[in-house]
Amino acid sequence: FDSRLSLQQLKSINPTDVADGADVLTGLAQQTTKTLPPKYFYDDRGSALFEQICALPEYYVTRTETHILQKAATQISEITGPCELVELGSGSSTKTRILLDAYRNLSSPNDAPNTLSYLPIDVSGGILKESAIDLLKQYPSLQVRGLIGTYEQGLQNLPPAITPHRLICFLGSTLGNLSPAECQQFFDQVRGALQPGDYFLLGIDLQKSAKVLEAAYNDSQGITAAFNLNMLRHLNWRFQANFDLDQFQHYAFYNEQQQQIEMHLRSLRDQTVELAALDFSVSLMAGETIRTEISRKFDLAQLPNLLEPKPGAKWLKSVQTWTDSQGWFGLALCQA
Ligand code: AVJ
């Protein structure tokens, strides 16, 4: 597949790279609630656990979004015409196949097969490479240019598009991990990476009962708990830390006021943890928590507010939205 696959590591994963852990230091030094950035969930083991979460009976998110994509994909491809697909946080690229199928089926003027171009961006190089190889087997006319890095790094390092237009996909409600301020910054970066006429496809989880939400983040098999605790194992490896996973407990709840699920790790005793590579230690009291993730729940009617740029900045307009029969998840096609 050599001629159809290229992979580029955007920033070396070096366990002693102190600059890389600045976000960990900032989060753990917080006076009020200590926090850790959710991107540290996704080492190869964490990405595999996340795939298991997606298949859980309680985790409606992936199933519902897949269902909506199946309904909407043909329409999306017809609206945008031939497009290069860029995916932020591509993971296993399972949902991407639905879009690739739609773009493959787009009739081209001379009946020649459409060239398919896919640019996945993910911090987890292992899962990115595996899924790229799977895709190349299944799509003979597919070209994959993978970027290993954060979506910020990816958006700033996009190579020129192969097709006239580009569709940047941000699925699975990863947007929910961002605070309102981070959200604004993120949309600025997306607008910066798009040419006028390019498209952006956004999948967002919608507000619903606390009962359904809390079940989705406290599954009966304990996979979400393992996923949450795995972040500490990842930090142990990456920053030579000494978190004892037995001394922390998964805790997830719906914060109704902020309309967000919060995932925390609760310290089971007074303890001090060292992160040797960062030359830093953090003390926790028994019962104190570290917040590892917010997962905001949105309202499709608020989408225009979410997309509104700062005065003078470029616009991203919502072209069409889709949802499921219960209104649990929303998909929005936007255009620059
Ligand atoms: C990938 C961020 C959308 O918030 O639902 C799943 C991650 N965390 N279970 C989410 C997650 C716990 C997921 N996102």
mmCIF file of C-alpha atoms and ligand atoms in Angstrom:
data_model
loop_
_atom_site.group_PDB
_atom_site.id
_atom_site.type_symbol
_atom_site.label_atom_id
_atom_site.label_comp_id
_atom_site.label_asym_id
_atom_site.label_seq_id
_atom_site.Cartn_x
_atom_site.Cartn_y
_atom_site.Cartn_z
ATOM 1 C CA PHE A 1 0.000 0.000 0.000
ATOM 2 C CA ASP A 2 3.072 2.202 0.129
ATOM 3 C CA SER A 3 2.014 4.420 -2.741
ATOM 4 C CA ARG A 4 -1.422 5.036 -1.233
ATOM 5 C CA LEU A 5 -0.401 5.545 2.417
ATOM 6 C CA SER A 6 1.629 8.227 4.107
ATOM 7 C CA LEU A 7 1.905 8.761 7.849
ATOM 8 C CA GLN A 8 3.444 11.761 9.490
ATOM 9 C CA GLN A 9 4.204 12.184 13.170
ATOM 10 C CA LEU A 10 3.574 15.837 13.976
ATOM 11 C CA LYS A 11 5.434 15.925 17.265
ATOM 12 C CA SER A 12 7.644 13.191 18.615
ATOM 13 C CA ILE A 13 6.228 11.298 21.565
ATOM 14 C CA ASN A 14 9.163 11.634 23.904
ATOM 15 C CA PRO A 15 8.543 10.679 27.535
ATOM 16 C CA THR A 16 11.094 13.204 28.742
ATOM 17 C CA ASP A 17 9.815 16.090 26.646
ATOM 18 C CA VAL A 18 8.888 18.497 29.420
ATOM 19 C CA ALA A 19 7.258 21.060 27.155
ATOM 20 C CA ASP A 20 4.761 18.394 26.168
ATOM 21 C CA GLY A 21 3.485 18.101 29.750
ATOM 22 C CA ALA A 22 2.841 21.783 30.376
ATOM 23 C CA ASP A 23 -0.919 21.127 30.224
ATOM 24 C CA VAL A 24 -0.589 18.378 32.861
ATOM 25 C CA LEU A 25 1.283 20.724 35.192
ATOM 26 C CA THR A 26 -1.231 23.521 34.736
ATOM 27 C CA GLY A 27 -4.156 21.196 35.412
ATOM 28 C CA LEU A 28 -2.693 19.553 38.503
ATOM 29 C CA ALA A 29 -1.615 22.879 39.968
ATOM 30 C CA GLN A 30 -5.199 24.237 39.977
ATOM 31 C CA GLN A 31 -6.275 25.570 43.367
ATOM 32 C CA THR A 32 -9.954 24.693 43.041
ATOM 33 C CA THR A 33 -10.519 21.472 41.092
ATOM 34 C CA LYS A 34 -7.461 19.683 39.749
ATOM 35 C CA THR A 35 -7.851 18.695 36.114
ATOM 36 C CA LEU A 36 -6.143 16.580 33.458
ATOM 37 C CA PRO A 37 -6.642 17.038 29.688
ATOM 38 C CA PRO A 38 -8.829 14.315 28.121
ATOM 39 C CA LYS A 39 -6.398 13.806 25.246
ATOM 40 C CA TYR A 40 -4.296 11.734 27.696
ATOM 41 C CA PHE A 41 -7.025 9.049 27.641
ATOM 42 C CA TYR A 42 -5.878 8.016 24.202
ATOM 43 C CA ASP A 43 -2.723 5.979 24.332
ATOM 44 C CA ASP A 44 -3.132 2.773 22.316
ATOM 45 C CA ARG A 45 -4.689 0.963 25.257
ATOM 46 C CA GLY A 46 -7.062 3.870 25.944
ATOM 47 C CA SER A 47 -8.130 3.989 22.300
ATOM 48 C CA ALA A 48 -8.899 0.262 22.460
ATOM 49 C CA LEU A 49 -10.960 0.795 25.637
ATOM 50 C CA PHE A 50 -12.805 3.640 23.946
ATOM 51 C CA GLU A 51 -13.730 1.280 21.078
ATOM 52 C CA GLN A 52 -15.230 -1.031 23.722
ATOM 53 C CA ILE A 53 -17.177 1.889 25.217
ATOM 54 C CA CYS A 54 -18.661 2.625 21.795
ATOM 55 C CA ALA A 55 -20.191 -0.867 21.724
ATOM 56 C CA LEU A 56 -21.663 -0.736 25.274
ATOM 57 C CA PRO A 57 -25.451 -1.025 25.581
ATOM 58 C CA GLU A 58 -25.555 2.083 27.828
ATOM 59 C CA TYR A 59 -23.379 4.218 25.525
ATOM 60 C CA TYR A 60 -26.006 5.335 23.001
ATOM 61 C CA VAL A 61 -23.680 7.988 21.490
ATOM 62 C CA THR A 62 -21.844 6.019 18.805
ATOM 63 C CA ARG A 63 -24.829 3.902 17.809
ATOM 64 C CA THR A 64 -27.082 6.939 17.435
ATOM 65 C CA GLU A 65 -24.564 8.955 15.443
ATOM 66 C CA THR A 66 -23.878 5.996 13.151
ATOM 67 C CA HIS A 67 -27.588 5.667 12.499
ATOM 68 C CA ILE A 68 -27.888 9.374 11.606
ATOM 69 C CA LEU A 69 -24.832 9.195 9.343
ATOM 70 C CA GLN A 70 -26.348 6.248 7.490
ATOM 71 C CA LYS A 71 -29.461 8.344 6.840
ATOM 72 C CA ALA A 72 -27.546 11.500 5.880
ATOM 73 C CA ALA A 73 -24.379 10.379 4.073
ATOM 74 C CA THR A 74 -25.732 10.360 0.505
ATOM 75 C CA GLN A 75 -27.271 13.782 1.002
ATOM 76 C CA ILE A 76 -24.024 15.131 2.471
ATOM 77 C CA SER A 77 -21.987 13.873 -0.477
ATOM 78 C CA GLU A 78 -24.473 15.371 -2.940
ATOM 79 C CA ILE A 79 -24.397 18.751 -1.209
ATOM 80 C CA THR A 80 -20.610 18.977 -1.045
ATOM 81 C CA GLY A 81 -19.670 17.166 -4.269
ATOM 82 C CA PRO A 82 -16.287 15.358 -4.417
ATOM 83 C CA CYS A 83 -14.345 16.197 -1.272
ATOM 84 C CA GLU A 84 -11.226 15.225 0.544
ATOM 85 C CA LEU A 85 -12.212 13.912 3.990
ATOM 86 C CA VAL A 86 -10.216 15.222 6.935
ATOM 87 C CA GLU A 87 -11.104 13.644 10.263
ATOM 88 C CA LEU A 88 -10.134 15.065 13.649
ATOM 89 C CA GLY A 89 -9.699 12.299 16.232
ATOM 90 C CA SER A 90 -10.252 9.549 13.675
ATOM 91 C CA GLY A 91 -9.748 6.587 16.033
ATOM 92 C CA SER A 92 -10.863 3.364 14.356
ATOM 93 C CA SER A 93 -12.406 5.268 11.390
ATOM 94 C CA THR A 94 -15.532 3.083 11.616
ATOM 95 C CA LYS A 95 -18.044 5.867 11.000
ATOM 96 C CA THR A 96 -15.835 7.288 8.238
ATOM 97 C CA ARG A 97 -16.641 4.255 6.097
ATOM 98 C CA ILE A 98 -20.228 5.425 5.811
ATOM 99 C CA LEU A 99 -19.016 8.711 4.313
ATOM 100 C CA LEU A 100 -16.387 7.046 2.121
ATOM 101 C CA ASP A 101 -19.106 4.768 0.695
ATOM 102 C CA ALA A 102 -21.249 7.784 -0.124
ATOM 103 C CA TYR A 103 -18.388 9.646 -1.824
ATOM 104 C CA ARG A 104 -17.372 6.509 -3.727
ATOM 105 C CA ASN A 105 -20.897 6.275 -5.091
ATOM 106 C CA LEU A 106 -21.027 9.890 -6.252
ATOM 107 C CA SER A 107 -21.340 9.752 -10.006
ATOM 108 C CA SER A 108 -18.404 11.405 -11.711
ATOM 109 C CA PRO A 109 -18.839 13.222 -15.044
ATOM 110 C CA ASN A 110 -16.908 10.661 -17.118
ATOM 111 C CA ASP A 111 -17.977 7.622 -15.100
ATOM 112 C CA ALA A 112 -14.383 7.114 -13.948
ATOM 113 C CA PRO A 113 -14.132 5.955 -10.339
ATOM 114 C CA ASN A 114 -13.883 8.870 -7.937
ATOM 115 C CA THR A 115 -10.505 9.361 -6.357
ATOM 116 C CA LEU A 116 -11.034 9.076 -2.622
ATOM 117 C CA SER A 117 -8.731 10.971 -0.346
ATOM 118 C CA TYR A 118 -8.746 10.630 3.442
ATOM 119 C CA LEU A 119 -6.666 12.560 5.931
ATOM 120 C CA PRO A 120 -7.107 11.124 9.440
ATOM 121 C CA ILE A 121 -5.623 12.979 12.436
ATOM 122 C CA ASP A 122 -5.208 11.175 15.761
ATOM 123 C CA VAL A 123 -2.881 11.270 18.774
ATOM 124 C CA SER A 124 -2.891 7.474 18.877
ATOM 125 C CA GLY A 125 -0.491 6.369 16.114
ATOM 126 C CA GLY A 126 -1.161 2.657 16.607
ATOM 127 C CA ILE A 127 -4.885 2.773 15.944
ATOM 128 C CA LEU A 128 -4.414 5.303 13.134
ATOM 129 C CA LYS A 129 -2.028 3.047 11.219
ATOM 130 C CA GLU A 130 -4.106 -0.109 11.753
ATOM 131 C CA SER A 131 -7.317 1.483 10.577
ATOM 132 C CA ALA A 132 -5.597 3.136 7.584
ATOM 133 C CA ILE A 133 -4.340 -0.252 6.396
ATOM 134 C CA ASP A 134 -7.808 -1.790 6.829
ATOM 135 C CA LEU A 135 -9.345 1.027 4.797
ATOM 136 C CA LEU A 136 -6.807 0.677 1.970
ATOM 137 C CA LYS A 137 -7.688 -3.012 1.642
ATOM 138 C CA GLN A 138 -11.357 -2.202 1.368
ATOM 139 C CA TYR A 139 -11.147 0.876 -0.886
ATOM 140 C CA PRO A 140 -8.851 0.291 -3.893
ATOM 141 C CA SER A 141 -9.042 3.908 -5.069
ATOM 142 C CA LEU A 142 -8.355 5.384 -1.634
ATOM 143 C CA GLN A 143 -5.385 7.561 -0.757
ATOM 144 C CA VAL A 144 -4.654 7.976 2.989
ATOM 145 C CA ARG A 145 -2.466 10.733 4.414
ATOM 146 C CA GLY A 146 -2.441 10.283 8.177
ATOM 147 C CA LEU A 147 -1.204 12.861 10.669
ATOM 148 C CA ILE A 148 -0.283 11.680 14.165
ATOM 149 C CA GLY A 149 -0.875 14.510 16.604
ATOM 150 C CA THR A 150 -3.509 16.628 18.323
ATOM 151 C CA TYR A 151 -6.227 18.207 16.225
ATOM 152 C CA GLU A 152 -4.687 21.630 16.848
ATOM 153 C CA GLN A 153 -1.383 20.379 15.414
ATOM 154 C CA GLY A 154 -3.221 18.673 12.568
ATOM 155 C CA LEU A 155 -5.247 21.725 11.592
ATOM 156 C CA GLN A 156 -2.090 23.830 11.481
ATOM 157 C CA ASN A 157 -0.204 21.296 9.352
ATOM 158 C CA LEU A 158 -2.728 20.290 6.696
ATOM 159 C CA PRO A 159 -1.062 19.654 3.327
ATOM 160 C CA PRO A 160 -2.755 21.219 0.270
ATOM 161 C CA ALA A 161 -6.046 19.485 -0.650
ATOM 162 C CA ILE A 162 -6.057 17.023 -3.547
ATOM 163 C CA THR A 163 -9.682 17.761 -4.465
ATOM 164 C CA PRO A 164 -11.282 21.184 -5.077
ATOM 165 C CA HIS A 165 -13.038 21.028 -1.720
ATOM 166 C CA ARG A 166 -12.394 19.622 1.672
ATOM 167 C CA LEU A 167 -14.723 18.285 4.362
ATOM 168 C CA ILE A 168 -13.343 18.427 7.889
ATOM 169 C CA CYS A 169 -15.192 15.944 10.112
ATOM 170 C CA PHE A 170 -15.370 16.250 13.885
ATOM 171 C CA LEU A 171 -17.618 13.425 14.972
ATOM 172 C CA GLY A 172 -18.551 11.620 18.172
ATOM 173 C CA SER A 173 -19.183 14.821 20.144
ATOM 174 C CA THR A 174 -15.505 15.297 20.904
ATOM 175 C CA LEU A 175 -16.444 18.999 20.829
ATOM 176 C CA GLY A 176 -18.083 18.329 24.212
ATOM 177 C CA ASN A 177 -14.622 17.999 25.769
ATOM 178 C CA LEU A 178 -13.987 21.707 25.143
ATOM 179 C CA SER A 179 -15.013 24.524 27.474
ATOM 180 C CA PRO A 180 -16.937 27.380 25.810
ATOM 181 C CA ALA A 181 -13.683 29.389 25.514
ATOM 182 C CA GLU A 182 -11.776 26.421 24.042
ATOM 183 C CA CYS A 183 -14.701 25.850 21.695
ATOM 184 C CA GLN A 184 -14.350 29.367 20.270
ATOM 185 C CA GLN A 185 -10.618 28.890 19.759
ATOM 186 C CA PHE A 186 -11.232 25.542 18.127
ATOM 187 C CA PHE A 187 -13.715 26.976 15.617
ATOM 188 C CA ASP A 188 -11.208 29.726 14.822
ATOM 189 C CA GLN A 189 -8.669 27.013 13.971
ATOM 190 C CA VAL A 190 -11.196 25.137 11.840
ATOM 191 C CA ARG A 191 -12.144 28.299 9.936
ATOM 192 C CA GLY A 192 -8.436 28.979 9.461
ATOM 193 C CA ALA A 193 -7.931 25.556 7.864
ATOM 194 C CA LEU A 194 -10.895 25.905 5.470
ATOM 195 C CA GLN A 195 -10.993 27.664 2.101
ATOM 196 C CA PRO A 196 -14.191 29.526 1.200
ATOM 197 C CA GLY A 197 -16.719 26.909 0.075
ATOM 198 C CA ASP A 198 -15.127 24.103 2.108
ATOM 199 C CA TYR A 199 -17.255 22.105 4.547
ATOM 200 C CA PHE A 200 -17.216 21.091 8.199
ATOM 201 C CA LEU A 201 -19.232 18.167 9.568
ATOM 202 C CA LEU A 202 -19.911 18.247 13.299
ATOM 203 C CA GLY A 203 -21.453 15.536 15.480
ATOM 204 C CA ILE A 204 -22.718 16.693 18.885
ATOM 205 C CA ASP A 205 -24.407 14.941 21.764
ATOM 206 C CA LEU A 206 -27.674 16.592 22.804
ATOM 207 C CA GLN A 207 -29.307 17.319 26.159
ATOM 208 C CA LYS A 208 -31.387 14.496 27.616
ATOM 209 C CA SER A 209 -32.361 13.024 30.986
ATOM 210 C CA ALA A 210 -29.657 12.753 33.647
ATOM 211 C CA LYS A 211 -30.641 9.095 34.077
ATOM 212 C CA VAL A 212 -29.756 8.147 30.500
ATOM 213 C CA LEU A 213 -26.599 10.290 30.565
ATOM 214 C CA GLU A 214 -25.280 8.968 33.868
ATOM 215 C CA ALA A 215 -25.858 5.357 32.812
ATOM 216 C CA ALA A 216 -23.793 5.989 29.660
ATOM 217 C CA TYR A 217 -20.780 7.058 31.741
ATOM 218 C CA ASN A 218 -21.200 4.481 34.531
ATOM 219 C CA ASP A 219 -21.594 1.276 32.537
ATOM 220 C CA SER A 220 -22.308 -1.968 34.354
ATOM 221 C CA GLN A 221 -19.216 -3.702 32.923
ATOM 222 C CA GLY A 222 -16.851 -1.053 34.309
ATOM 223 C CA ILE A 223 -15.261 -0.304 30.930
ATOM 224 C CA THR A 224 -15.654 3.456 31.388
ATOM 225 C CA ALA A 225 -14.032 3.173 34.830
ATOM 226 C CA ALA A 226 -11.096 1.288 33.294
ATOM 227 C CA PHE A 227 -10.860 3.908 30.536
ATOM 228 C CA ASN A 228 -10.786 6.709 33.102
ATOM 229 C CA LEU A 229 -8.163 5.003 35.303
ATOM 230 C CA ASN A 230 -6.039 4.154 32.258
ATOM 231 C CA MET A 231 -5.183 7.846 31.950
ATOM 232 C CA LEU A 232 -3.069 7.468 35.101
ATOM 233 C CA ARG A 233 -1.257 4.451 33.631
ATOM 234 C CA HIS A 234 -0.582 6.521 30.513
ATOM 235 C CA LEU A 235 0.831 9.392 32.604
ATOM 236 C CA ASN A 236 2.987 6.897 34.543
ATOM 237 C CA TRP A 237 4.543 5.806 31.263
ATOM 238 C CA ARG A 238 4.765 9.156 29.560
ATOM 239 C CA PHE A 239 5.993 11.268 32.447
ATOM 240 C CA GLN A 240 7.559 8.612 34.692
ATOM 241 C CA ALA A 241 4.869 9.193 37.280
ATOM 242 C CA ASN A 242 3.909 6.890 40.130
ATOM 243 C CA PHE A 243 0.107 7.004 40.251
ATOM 244 C CA ASP A 244 -1.185 3.894 42.058
ATOM 245 C CA LEU A 245 -4.328 2.947 40.107
ATOM 246 C CA ASP A 246 -5.698 1.065 43.141
ATOM 247 C CA GLN A 247 -5.766 4.307 45.110
ATOM 248 C CA PHE A 248 -8.172 6.063 42.717
ATOM 249 C CA GLN A 249 -11.806 5.505 41.871
ATOM 250 C CA HIS A 250 -13.890 6.384 38.799
ATOM 251 C CA TYR A 251 -16.606 8.976 39.433
ATOM 252 C CA ALA A 252 -18.936 10.350 36.739
ATOM 253 C CA PHE A 253 -22.080 12.478 37.093
ATOM 254 C CA TYR A 254 -24.243 14.900 35.139
ATOM 255 C CA ASN A 255 -23.771 18.524 36.166
ATOM 256 C CA GLU A 256 -27.249 19.827 35.256
ATOM 257 C CA GLN A 257 -26.313 23.457 35.693
ATOM 258 C CA GLN A 258 -23.360 23.282 33.273
ATOM 259 C CA GLN A 259 -25.139 20.708 31.109
ATOM 260 C CA GLN A 260 -22.108 18.485 31.110
ATOM 261 C CA ILE A 261 -21.085 15.036 32.195
ATOM 262 C CA GLU A 262 -18.013 15.270 34.389
ATOM 263 C CA MET A 263 -15.587 12.414 34.809
ATOM 264 C CA HIS A 264 -13.316 12.501 37.830
ATOM 265 C CA LEU A 265 -10.796 10.252 39.534
ATOM 266 C CA ARG A 266 -11.279 10.257 43.286
ATOM 267 C CA SER A 267 -8.279 9.811 45.545
ATOM 268 C CA LEU A 268 -8.991 7.078 48.098
ATOM 269 C CA ARG A 269 -6.487 8.390 50.628
ATOM 270 C CA ASP A 270 -4.158 11.286 51.367
ATOM 271 C CA GLN A 271 -1.311 10.784 48.926
ATOM 272 C CA THR A 272 1.487 12.505 47.034
ATOM 273 C CA VAL A 273 2.219 11.505 43.461
ATOM 274 C CA GLU A 274 5.437 12.283 41.608
ATOM 275 C CA LEU A 275 5.759 12.995 37.925
ATOM 276 C CA ALA A 276 9.517 12.574 37.645
ATOM 277 C CA ALA A 277 9.897 13.656 34.009
ATOM 278 C CA LEU A 278 8.068 16.878 34.802
ATOM 279 C CA ASP A 279 9.986 17.420 38.048
ATOM 280 C CA PHE A 280 6.640 17.898 39.766
ATOM 281 C CA SER A 281 4.637 16.329 42.556
ATOM 282 C CA VAL A 282 1.012 16.720 43.506
ATOM 283 C CA SER A 283 -0.657 16.089 46.862
ATOM 284 C CA LEU A 284 -4.229 14.881 47.110
ATOM 285 C CA MET A 285 -6.485 14.564 50.108
ATOM 286 C CA ALA A 286 -8.662 11.512 50.710
ATOM 287 C CA GLY A 287 -11.876 12.092 48.744
ATOM 288 C CA GLU A 288 -10.410 14.842 46.568
ATOM 289 C CA THR A 289 -11.003 14.418 42.846
ATOM 290 C CA ILE A 290 -9.120 15.171 39.633
ATOM 291 C CA ARG A 291 -11.480 16.060 36.783
ATOM 292 C CA THR A 292 -10.361 14.177 33.673
ATOM 293 C CA GLU A 293 -13.152 15.137 31.268
ATOM 294 C CA ILE A 294 -16.127 17.334 30.667
ATOM 295 C CA SER A 295 -18.575 16.075 28.072
ATOM 296 C CA ARG A 296 -20.926 18.930 27.274
ATOM 297 C CA LYS A 297 -24.434 18.251 26.014
ATOM 298 C CA PHE A 298 -25.688 20.657 23.378
ATOM 299 C CA ASP A 299 -28.895 21.981 21.866
ATOM 300 C CA LEU A 300 -29.111 22.061 18.043
ATOM 301 C CA ALA A 301 -31.064 25.318 18.270
ATOM 302 C CA GLN A 302 -27.985 26.915 19.867
ATOM 303 C CA LEU A 303 -25.690 25.878 17.002
ATOM 304 C CA PRO A 304 -25.597 29.327 15.309
ATOM 305 C CA ASN A 305 -24.404 30.842 18.625
ATOM 306 C CA LEU A 306 -21.757 28.163 18.937
ATOM 307 C CA LEU A 307 -20.481 28.881 15.410
ATOM 308 C CA GLU A 308 -20.582 32.667 15.610
ATOM 309 C CA PRO A 309 -17.076 34.073 15.100
ATOM 310 C CA LYS A 310 -15.463 37.019 16.834
ATOM 311 C CA PRO A 311 -16.279 40.324 15.115
ATOM 312 C CA GLY A 312 -14.381 40.544 11.849
ATOM 313 C CA ALA A 313 -13.502 36.823 11.726
ATOM 314 C CA LYS A 314 -14.583 34.403 9.001
ATOM 315 C CA TRP A 315 -17.976 32.697 9.173
ATOM 316 C CA LEU A 316 -18.971 29.076 9.299
ATOM 317 C CA LYS A 317 -22.639 28.688 8.371
ATOM 318 C CA SER A 318 -24.826 25.729 9.225
ATOM 319 C CA VAL A 319 -26.132 24.291 5.917
ATOM 320 C CA GLN A 320 -28.221 21.407 7.213
ATOM 321 C CA THR A 321 -28.744 19.456 10.436
ATOM 322 C CA TRP A 322 -29.958 15.949 11.161
ATOM 323 C CA THR A 323 -31.035 14.183 14.329
ATOM 324 C CA ASP A 324 -32.507 10.829 15.401
ATOM 325 C CA SER A 325 -36.165 10.157 16.296
ATOM 326 C CA GLN A 326 -35.471 10.706 20.021
ATOM 327 C CA GLY A 327 -33.436 13.871 19.415
ATOM 328 C CA TRP A 328 -30.500 12.394 21.294
ATOM 329 C CA PHE A 329 -27.692 13.295 18.908
ATOM 330 C CA GLY A 330 -27.172 15.978 16.285
ATOM 331 C CA LEU A 331 -25.209 16.135 13.051
ATOM 332 C CA ALA A 332 -24.551 19.485 11.367
ATOM 333 C CA LEU A 333 -23.061 20.214 7.956
ATOM 334 C CA CYS A 334 -21.486 23.669 7.905
ATOM 335 C CA GLN A 335 -19.791 25.660 5.146
ATOM 336 C CA ALA A 336 -17.013 28.226 5.235
HETATM 337 C C1 AVJ B 1 -15.116 10.914 22.709
HETATM 338 C C2 AVJ B 1 -15.294 12.775 24.154
HETATM 339 C C3 AVJ B 1 -17.148 12.104 22.870
HETATM 340 O O1 AVJ B 1 -17.531 12.372 26.001
HETATM 341 O O2 AVJ B 1 -18.758 10.705 25.428
HETATM 342 C C4 AVJ B 1 -16.844 8.186 26.591
HETATM 343 C C5 AVJ B 1 -15.479 10.154 25.600
HETATM 344 N N1 AVJ B 1 -15.731 9.390 27.969
HETATM 345 N N2 AVJ B 1 -17.041 7.703 27.819
HETATM 346 C C6 AVJ B 1 -17.682 11.285 25.439
HETATM 347 C C7 AVJ B 1 -16.005 9.261 26.689
HETATM 348 C C8 AVJ B 1 -16.367 8.423 28.645
HETATM 349 C C9 AVJ B 1 -16.522 10.676 24.682
HETATM 350 N N3 AVJ B 1 -15.996 11.617 23.629
#
